[in-house]
mmCIF file of C-alpha atoms in Angstrom:
data_model
loop_
_atom_site.group_PDB
_atom_site.id
_atom_site.type_symbol
_atom_site.label_atom_id
_atom_site.label_comp_id
_atom_site.label_asym_id
_atom_site.label_seq_id
_atom_site.Cartn_x
_atom_site.Cartn_y
_atom_site.Cartn_z
ATOM 1 C CA MET R 1 50.686 11.495 -14.249
ATOM 2 C CA ARG R 2 47.555 12.357 -15.047
ATOM 3 C CA PHE R 3 47.680 9.864 -17.869
ATOM 4 C CA LEU R 4 48.196 6.790 -15.853
ATOM 5 C CA PRO R 5 44.958 6.770 -13.999
ATOM 6 C CA LEU R 6 43.418 7.219 -17.137
ATOM 7 C CA CYS R 7 44.893 4.324 -19.003
ATOM 8 C CA LEU R 8 44.166 2.231 -15.898
ATOM 9 C CA LEU R 9 40.481 2.809 -16.014
ATOM 10 C CA ALA R 10 40.261 2.190 -19.630
ATOM 11 C CA LEU R 11 42.365 -0.932 -19.582
ATOM 12 C CA THR R 12 40.116 -2.189 -16.825
ATOM 13 C CA LEU R 13 36.935 -1.664 -18.498
ATOM 14 C CA THR R 14 37.857 -3.133 -21.553
ATOM 15 C CA GLY R 15 39.289 -6.274 -19.969
ATOM 16 C CA CYS R 16 35.833 -7.554 -18.701
ATOM 17 C CA SER R 17 34.907 -7.231 -22.462
ATOM 18 C CA LEU R 18 37.619 -9.579 -23.606
ATOM 19 C CA PHE R 19 35.477 -12.570 -22.177
ATOM 20 C CA PRO R 20 33.526 -14.063 -25.230
ATOM 21 C CA LYS R 21 29.884 -14.645 -24.340
ATOM 22 C CA PRO R 22 28.037 -17.128 -26.470
ATOM 23 C CA TYR R 23 24.990 -15.404 -28.421
ATOM 24 C CA GLU R 24 21.714 -17.558 -27.666
ATOM 25 C CA PRO R 25 18.551 -15.431 -29.641
ATOM 26 C CA VAL R 26 15.501 -15.286 -27.702
ATOM 27 C CA LYS R 27 13.361 -17.848 -28.627
ATOM 28 C CA PRO R 28 9.542 -17.212 -28.952
ATOM 29 C CA PHE R 29 6.838 -19.350 -27.227
ATOM 30 C CA PRO R 30 5.540 -22.744 -28.409
ATOM 31 C CA GLN R 31 2.303 -21.976 -30.560
ATOM 32 C CA SER R 32 0.322 -24.514 -28.510
ATOM 33 C CA THR R 33 0.763 -22.118 -25.894
ATOM 34 C CA GLN R 34 -0.496 -19.005 -27.213
ATOM 35 C CA THR R 35 -3.535 -20.556 -28.613
ATOM 36 C CA ASP R 36 -4.455 -22.701 -25.187
ATOM 37 C CA ALA R 37 -4.418 -18.864 -23.599
ATOM 38 C CA SER R 38 -6.393 -17.132 -26.117
ATOM 39 C CA GLN R 39 -9.177 -19.960 -26.280
ATOM 40 C CA SER R 40 -9.159 -20.167 -22.421
ATOM 41 C CA LYS R 41 -12.386 -19.901 -20.872
ATOM 42 C CA PRO R 42 -13.199 -16.379 -18.997
ATOM 43 C CA ALA R 43 -13.319 -16.407 -15.175
ATOM 44 C CA ALA R 44 -15.885 -17.901 -13.430
ATOM 45 C CA ARG R 45 -18.034 -15.352 -11.976
ATOM 46 C CA PRO R 46 -18.642 -15.738 -8.196
ATOM 47 C CA ALA R 47 -22.323 -17.469 -7.238
ATOM 48 C CA PRO R 48 -24.992 -14.527 -6.208
ATOM 49 C CA VAL R 49 -25.099 -13.798 -2.629
ATOM 50 C CA LYS R 50 -28.793 -12.391 -1.404
ATOM 51 C CA LEU R 51 -28.682 -9.630 1.155
ATOM 52 C CA TYR R 52 -30.924 -9.632 4.024
ATOM 53 C CA THR R 53 -31.179 -6.679 5.993
ATOM 54 C CA ASP R 54 -33.984 -8.228 8.356
ATOM 55 C CA ALA R 55 -33.403 -11.042 10.720
ATOM 56 C CA ALA R 56 -36.907 -11.870 10.871
ATOM 57 C CA ASP R 57 -36.780 -13.112 7.248
ATOM 58 C CA LEU R 58 -34.418 -16.070 8.660
ATOM 59 C CA VAL R 59 -36.423 -17.237 11.149
ATOM 60 C CA SER R 60 -38.189 -19.945 8.959
ATOM 61 C CA ARG R 61 -35.200 -20.887 7.092
ATOM 62 C CA PRO R 62 -32.371 -23.210 8.371
ATOM 63 C CA PHE R 63 -28.989 -21.663 7.739
ATOM 64 C CA ARG R 64 -25.324 -21.488 9.254
ATOM 65 C CA ASP R 65 -23.355 -18.760 10.168
ATOM 66 C CA LEU R 66 -19.698 -18.738 8.298
ATOM 67 C CA GLY R 67 -18.414 -15.326 10.077
ATOM 68 C CA GLU R 68 -18.085 -11.806 9.840
ATOM 69 C CA VAL R 69 -17.687 -9.921 6.578
ATOM 70 C CA TYR R 70 -17.326 -6.158 5.588
ATOM 71 C CA GLY R 71 -17.001 -4.112 2.438
ATOM 72 C CA ASP R 72 -15.779 -0.312 2.194
ATOM 73 C CA ASP R 73 -15.498 2.258 -0.134
ATOM 74 C CA CYS R 74 -12.585 5.098 0.582
ATOM 75 C CA GLN R 75 -12.637 8.560 -0.751
ATOM 76 C CA SER R 76 -9.201 9.285 -0.339
ATOM 77 C CA SER R 77 -9.312 13.376 -0.629
ATOM 78 C CA SER R 78 -12.113 15.742 -0.849
ATOM 79 C CA GLN R 79 -11.632 16.179 -4.692
ATOM 80 C CA ASP R 80 -12.470 12.463 -5.237
ATOM 81 C CA SER R 81 -15.909 10.713 -5.814
ATOM 82 C CA PRO R 82 -17.547 10.445 -2.456
ATOM 83 C CA PRO R 83 -17.941 7.059 -0.944
ATOM 84 C CA ASN R 84 -21.053 4.932 -1.885
ATOM 85 C CA LEU R 85 -22.888 2.621 0.001
ATOM 86 C CA ALA R 86 -23.744 0.557 -2.836
ATOM 87 C CA THR R 87 -19.911 -0.368 -3.583
ATOM 88 C CA ALA R 88 -19.298 -1.150 -0.058
ATOM 89 C CA ARG R 89 -22.459 -3.568 -0.227
ATOM 90 C CA LYS R 90 -20.803 -5.169 -3.160
ATOM 91 C CA ARG R 91 -17.585 -5.676 -1.669
ATOM 92 C CA MET R 92 -19.065 -7.251 1.371
ATOM 93 C CA GLN R 93 -21.056 -9.816 -0.900
ATOM 94 C CA VAL R 94 -18.057 -10.673 -2.599
ATOM 95 C CA ARG R 95 -16.254 -11.487 0.198
ATOM 96 C CA ALA R 96 -18.820 -13.365 1.316
ATOM 97 C CA SER R 97 -19.148 -15.334 -2.182
ATOM 98 C CA GLY R 98 -15.438 -16.229 -1.264
ATOM 99 C CA MET R 99 -16.367 -17.806 2.053
ATOM 100 C CA LYS R 100 -18.979 -19.897 0.129
ATOM 101 C CA ALA R 101 -21.980 -17.890 1.371
ATOM 102 C CA ASN R 102 -25.221 -17.630 -0.437
ATOM 103 C CA ALA R 103 -26.434 -15.050 1.872
ATOM 104 C CA VAL R 104 -25.263 -11.820 3.874
ATOM 105 C CA LEU R 105 -27.487 -10.586 6.595
ATOM 106 C CA VAL R 106 -26.720 -6.962 6.887
ATOM 107 C CA HIS R 107 -25.750 -5.655 10.324
ATOM 108 C CA LYS R 108 -25.233 -1.770 9.534
ATOM 109 C CA CYS R 109 -23.984 0.199 6.778
ATOM 110 C CA GLU R 110 -22.701 3.801 7.284
ATOM 111 C CA ILE R 111 -20.618 6.579 6.382
ATOM 112 C CA VAL R 112 -17.702 7.815 8.475
ATOM 113 C CA THR R 113 -15.360 10.835 8.515
ATOM 114 C CA GLY R 114 -11.745 10.549 9.729
ATOM 115 C CA ALA R 115 -10.829 7.043 8.977
ATOM 116 C CA GLN R 116 -7.194 6.110 8.570
ATOM 117 C CA GLY R 117 -6.114 7.091 5.219
ATOM 118 C CA CYS R 118 -9.453 7.879 3.803
ATOM 119 C CA TYR R 119 -11.450 11.233 4.011
ATOM 120 C CA ARG R 120 -14.736 9.728 4.238
ATOM 121 C CA GLN R 121 -15.420 5.942 3.973
ATOM 122 C CA ALA R 122 -18.333 3.744 3.566
ATOM 123 C CA ILE R 123 -18.187 0.565 5.490
ATOM 124 C CA CYS R 124 -20.936 -2.207 5.716
ATOM 125 C CA GLN R 125 -20.654 -4.962 8.085
ATOM 126 C CA GLY R 126 -22.970 -8.277 8.450
ATOM 127 C CA SER R 127 -22.724 -12.119 8.744
ATOM 128 C CA ALA R 128 -21.948 -14.347 6.106
ATOM 129 C CA LEU R 129 -24.660 -17.403 6.078
ATOM 130 C CA LYS R 130 -24.960 -20.405 4.122
ATOM 131 C CA VAL R 131 -29.050 -20.828 3.776
ATOM 132 C CA SER R 132 -30.335 -24.110 3.027
ATOM 133 C CA ASN R 133 -33.422 -24.415 0.609
ATOM 134 C CA GLN R 134 -35.543 -26.437 2.501
#
């Protein structure tokens, strides 16, 4: 009696392998695709974004406000490296560059504790600006 279920199981498992499938070898990429990828130019660096800490520096220069930007650096636990304000400022500059800004007016930079998901966090906030050269 125990032999019958075992035979049925073996029969059903081998039944699926009876349908032959055509064998298709893996085809390599064309040679031209590999050479194009290796000779491609490196990613373009974002345009430099100047930091202004005092609004008086912008009084004589025409500019357009593109919106608020922020940057942060998180220390996940007490064993990780401490948060760095310079890293937070750099991330703020990168976000401003993504908005096609060439300057950032820094409103505040501070280190806060008890932020969600972070033991301590460095945060910088500012305004992304497009400053004219006139």
